[in-house]
mmCIF file of C-alpha atoms and ligand atoms in Angstrom:
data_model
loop_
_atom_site.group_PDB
_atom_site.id
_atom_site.type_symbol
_atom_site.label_atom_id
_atom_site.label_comp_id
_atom_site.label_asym_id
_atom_site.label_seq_id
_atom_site.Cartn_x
_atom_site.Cartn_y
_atom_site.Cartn_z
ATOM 1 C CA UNK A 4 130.969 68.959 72.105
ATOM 2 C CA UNK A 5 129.555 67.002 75.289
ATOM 3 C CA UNK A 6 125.524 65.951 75.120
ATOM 4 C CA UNK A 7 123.673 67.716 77.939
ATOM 5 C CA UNK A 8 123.046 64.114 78.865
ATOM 6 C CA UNK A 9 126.991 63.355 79.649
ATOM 7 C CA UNK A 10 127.302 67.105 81.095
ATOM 8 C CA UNK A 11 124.933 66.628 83.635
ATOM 9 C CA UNK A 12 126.144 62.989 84.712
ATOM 10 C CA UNK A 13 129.800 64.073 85.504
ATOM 11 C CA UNK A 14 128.155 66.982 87.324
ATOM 12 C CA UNK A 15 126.797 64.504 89.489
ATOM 13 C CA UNK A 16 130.236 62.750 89.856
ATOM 14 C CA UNK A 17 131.812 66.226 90.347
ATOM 15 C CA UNK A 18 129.223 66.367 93.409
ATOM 16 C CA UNK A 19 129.823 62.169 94.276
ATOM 17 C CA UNK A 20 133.726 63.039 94.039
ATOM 18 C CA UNK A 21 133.252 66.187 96.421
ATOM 19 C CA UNK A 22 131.002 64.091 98.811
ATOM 20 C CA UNK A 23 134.343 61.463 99.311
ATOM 21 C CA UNK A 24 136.350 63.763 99.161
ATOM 22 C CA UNK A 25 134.376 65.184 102.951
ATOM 23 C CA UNK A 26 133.644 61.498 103.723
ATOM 24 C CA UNK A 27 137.584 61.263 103.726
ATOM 25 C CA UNK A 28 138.133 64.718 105.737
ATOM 26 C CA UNK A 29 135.742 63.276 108.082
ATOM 27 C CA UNK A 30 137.333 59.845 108.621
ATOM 28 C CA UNK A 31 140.721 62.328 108.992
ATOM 29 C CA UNK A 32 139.131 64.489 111.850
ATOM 30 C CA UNK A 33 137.647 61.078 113.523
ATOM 31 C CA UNK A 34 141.086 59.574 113.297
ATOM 32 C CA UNK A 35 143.296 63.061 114.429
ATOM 33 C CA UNK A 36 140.958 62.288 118.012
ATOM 34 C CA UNK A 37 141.713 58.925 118.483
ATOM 35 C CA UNK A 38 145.227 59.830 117.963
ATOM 36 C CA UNK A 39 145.600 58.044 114.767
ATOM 37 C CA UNK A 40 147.935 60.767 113.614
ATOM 38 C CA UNK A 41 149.390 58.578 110.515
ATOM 39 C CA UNK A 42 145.782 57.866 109.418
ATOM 40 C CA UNK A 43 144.954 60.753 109.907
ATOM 41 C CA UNK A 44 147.054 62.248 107.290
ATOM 42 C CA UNK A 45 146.746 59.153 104.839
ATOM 43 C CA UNK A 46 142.629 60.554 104.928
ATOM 44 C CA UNK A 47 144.016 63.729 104.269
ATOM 45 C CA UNK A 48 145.602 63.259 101.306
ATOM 46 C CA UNK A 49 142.788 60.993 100.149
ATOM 47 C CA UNK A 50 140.347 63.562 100.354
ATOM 48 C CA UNK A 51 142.688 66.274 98.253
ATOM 49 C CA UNK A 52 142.615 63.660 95.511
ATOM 50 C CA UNK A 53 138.486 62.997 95.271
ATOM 51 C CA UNK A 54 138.673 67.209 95.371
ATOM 52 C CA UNK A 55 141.503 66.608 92.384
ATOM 53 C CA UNK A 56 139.535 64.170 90.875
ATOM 54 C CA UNK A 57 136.026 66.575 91.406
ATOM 55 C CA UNK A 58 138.280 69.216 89.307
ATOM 56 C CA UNK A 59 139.696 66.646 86.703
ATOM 57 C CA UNK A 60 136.043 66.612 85.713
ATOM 58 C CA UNK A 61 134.606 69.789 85.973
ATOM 59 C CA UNK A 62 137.869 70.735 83.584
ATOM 60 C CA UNK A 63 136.986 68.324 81.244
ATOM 61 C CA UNK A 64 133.469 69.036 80.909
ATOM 62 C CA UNK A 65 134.503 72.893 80.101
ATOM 63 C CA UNK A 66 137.180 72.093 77.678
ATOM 64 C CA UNK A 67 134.157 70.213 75.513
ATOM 65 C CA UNK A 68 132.328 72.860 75.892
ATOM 66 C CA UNK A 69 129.498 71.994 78.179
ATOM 67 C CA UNK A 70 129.129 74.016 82.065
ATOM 68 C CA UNK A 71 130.443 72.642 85.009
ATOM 69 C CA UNK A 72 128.789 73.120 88.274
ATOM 70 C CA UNK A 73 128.817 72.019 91.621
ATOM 71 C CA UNK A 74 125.873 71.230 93.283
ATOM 72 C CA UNK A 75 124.719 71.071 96.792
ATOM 73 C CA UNK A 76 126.883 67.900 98.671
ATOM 74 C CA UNK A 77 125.331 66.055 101.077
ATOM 75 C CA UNK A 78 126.551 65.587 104.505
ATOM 76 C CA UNK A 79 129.097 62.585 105.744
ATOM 77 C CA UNK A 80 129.343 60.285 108.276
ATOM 78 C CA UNK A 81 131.450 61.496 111.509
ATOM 79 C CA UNK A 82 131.297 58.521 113.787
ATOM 80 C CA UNK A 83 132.643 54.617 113.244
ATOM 81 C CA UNK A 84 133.439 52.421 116.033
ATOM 82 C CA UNK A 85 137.292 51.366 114.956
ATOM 83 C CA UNK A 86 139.714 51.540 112.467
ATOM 84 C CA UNK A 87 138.823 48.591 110.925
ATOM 85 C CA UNK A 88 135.351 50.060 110.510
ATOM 86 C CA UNK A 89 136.724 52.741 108.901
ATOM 87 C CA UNK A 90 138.605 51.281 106.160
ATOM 88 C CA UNK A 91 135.637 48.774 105.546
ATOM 89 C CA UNK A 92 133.486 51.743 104.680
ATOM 90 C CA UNK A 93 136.496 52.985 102.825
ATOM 91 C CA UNK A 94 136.619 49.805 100.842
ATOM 92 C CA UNK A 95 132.731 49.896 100.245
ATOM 93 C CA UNK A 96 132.259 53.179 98.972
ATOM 94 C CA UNK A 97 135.064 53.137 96.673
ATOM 95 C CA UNK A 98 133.688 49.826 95.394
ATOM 96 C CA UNK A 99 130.183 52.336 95.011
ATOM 97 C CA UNK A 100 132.399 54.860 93.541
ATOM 98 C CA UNK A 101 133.581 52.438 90.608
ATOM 99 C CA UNK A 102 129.574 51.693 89.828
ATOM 100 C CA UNK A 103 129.221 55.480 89.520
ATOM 101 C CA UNK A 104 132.072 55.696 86.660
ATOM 102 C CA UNK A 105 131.003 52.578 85.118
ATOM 103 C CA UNK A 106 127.488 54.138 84.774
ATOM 104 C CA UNK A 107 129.707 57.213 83.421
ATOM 105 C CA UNK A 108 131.180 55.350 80.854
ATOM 106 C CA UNK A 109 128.206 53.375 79.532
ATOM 107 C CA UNK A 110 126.221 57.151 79.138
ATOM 108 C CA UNK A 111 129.356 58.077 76.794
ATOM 109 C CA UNK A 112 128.864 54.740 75.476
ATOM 110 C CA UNK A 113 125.309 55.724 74.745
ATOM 111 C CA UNK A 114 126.554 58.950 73.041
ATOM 112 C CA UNK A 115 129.208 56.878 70.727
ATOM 113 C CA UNK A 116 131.484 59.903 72.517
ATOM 114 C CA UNK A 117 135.024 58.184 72.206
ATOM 115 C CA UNK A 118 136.691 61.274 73.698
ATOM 116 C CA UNK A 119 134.777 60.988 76.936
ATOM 117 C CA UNK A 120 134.704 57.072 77.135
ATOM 118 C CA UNK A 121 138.548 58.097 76.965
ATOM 119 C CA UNK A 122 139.025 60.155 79.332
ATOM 120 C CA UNK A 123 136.758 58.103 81.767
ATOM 121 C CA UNK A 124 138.879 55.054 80.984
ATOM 122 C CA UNK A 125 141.406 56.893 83.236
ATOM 123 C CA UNK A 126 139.377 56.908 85.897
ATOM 124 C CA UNK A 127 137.794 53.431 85.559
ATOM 125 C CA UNK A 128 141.379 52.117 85.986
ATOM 126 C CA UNK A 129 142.189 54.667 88.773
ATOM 127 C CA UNK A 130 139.301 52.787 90.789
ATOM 128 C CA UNK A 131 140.780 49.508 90.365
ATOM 129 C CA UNK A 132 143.671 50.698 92.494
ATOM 130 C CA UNK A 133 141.151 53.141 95.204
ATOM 131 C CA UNK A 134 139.757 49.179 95.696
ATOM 132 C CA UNK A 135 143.108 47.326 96.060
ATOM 133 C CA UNK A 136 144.791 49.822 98.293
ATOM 134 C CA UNK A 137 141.330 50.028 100.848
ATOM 135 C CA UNK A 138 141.119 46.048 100.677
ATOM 136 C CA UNK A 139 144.805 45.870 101.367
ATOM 137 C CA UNK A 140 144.950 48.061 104.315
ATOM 138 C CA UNK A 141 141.249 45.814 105.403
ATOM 139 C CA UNK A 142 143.473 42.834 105.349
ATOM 140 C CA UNK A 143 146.307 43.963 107.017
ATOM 141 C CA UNK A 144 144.469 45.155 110.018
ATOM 142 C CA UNK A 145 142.440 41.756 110.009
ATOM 143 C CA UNK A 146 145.978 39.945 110.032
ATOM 144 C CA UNK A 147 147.657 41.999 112.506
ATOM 145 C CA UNK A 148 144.855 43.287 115.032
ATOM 146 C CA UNK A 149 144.829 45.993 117.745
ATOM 147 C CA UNK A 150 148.794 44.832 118.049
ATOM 148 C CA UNK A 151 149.327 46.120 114.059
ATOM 149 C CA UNK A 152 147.537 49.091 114.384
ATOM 150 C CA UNK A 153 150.442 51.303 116.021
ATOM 151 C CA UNK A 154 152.857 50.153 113.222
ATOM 152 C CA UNK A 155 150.500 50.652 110.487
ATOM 153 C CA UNK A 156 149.374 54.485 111.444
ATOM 154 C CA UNK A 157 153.266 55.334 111.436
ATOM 155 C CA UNK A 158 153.297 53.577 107.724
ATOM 156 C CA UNK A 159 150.036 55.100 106.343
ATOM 157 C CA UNK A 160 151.465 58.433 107.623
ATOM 158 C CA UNK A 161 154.453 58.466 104.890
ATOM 159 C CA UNK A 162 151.596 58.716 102.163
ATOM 160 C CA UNK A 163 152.332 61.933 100.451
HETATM 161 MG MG1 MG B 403 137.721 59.679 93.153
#
């Protein structure tokens, strides 16, 4: 069985992961108005993973026997002043998000609880690749400019 300690820490990622998850839709609807159509969609698909990963949790906590919840979430950003912005806050906040499931892992740690610190191995990895893929597309955009942007929305758009 989960400690009530653990419990109530993934219910506060549950609520971080929700809170991405409508920082992403957000970044999609400011993107869909600039015409950023590809981005767009790549935010899109983001966001339905943080709700996955929001889920992933909430699962997890009721299969060890603890309550799941979800709390109120906070609201998100709506305006940045490019797309380079953009992915630099995307880069940041997943680099915030990987603090959160560190601190995760240390409170299962704390509770000698090897099936959690399992199971929130998974998503300690998962964040190494949220932080590559943001600082790639960062890069990219620094390398190419304005020119790159066009021919990186139409790539970002294949994301499935
Ligand atoms: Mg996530």
């Amino acid at each position: 069985m989960i400690s009530q300690n653990l419990q109530n820490a993934i219910n506060g990622q549950i609520a971080a992961e929700m809170w991405s998850a409508n920082l992403y839709l957000s970044m999609s609807y400011y993107f869909e108005a600039k015409g950023y159509t590809g981005f767009a969609s790549w935010m899109k698909v983001q966001a339905s993973e943080e709700n996955e990963h929001a889920d992933m949790l909430a699962q997890y906590v009721m299969k060890r026997g603890g309550k799941a919840s979800v709390s109120a979430i906070e609201a998100v950003p709506q305006e940045w002043s490019s797309p380079l912005e953009v992915f630099e806050h995307v880069y940041k906040h997943e680099c915030h998000v990987s603090e959160l499931i560190d601190k995760l892992v240390d409170v299962a740690s704390t509770d000698k609880d090897k099936a959690s610190q399992d199971f929130l191995w998974s998503f300690v990895r998962e964040q190494v690749e949220e932080e590559a893929t943001a600082q790639g597309i960062v890069d990219k955009i620094k390398l190419g400019g304005e020119a790159a942007l066009y021919h990186l929305d139409q790539k970002l758009g294949e994301r499935k």
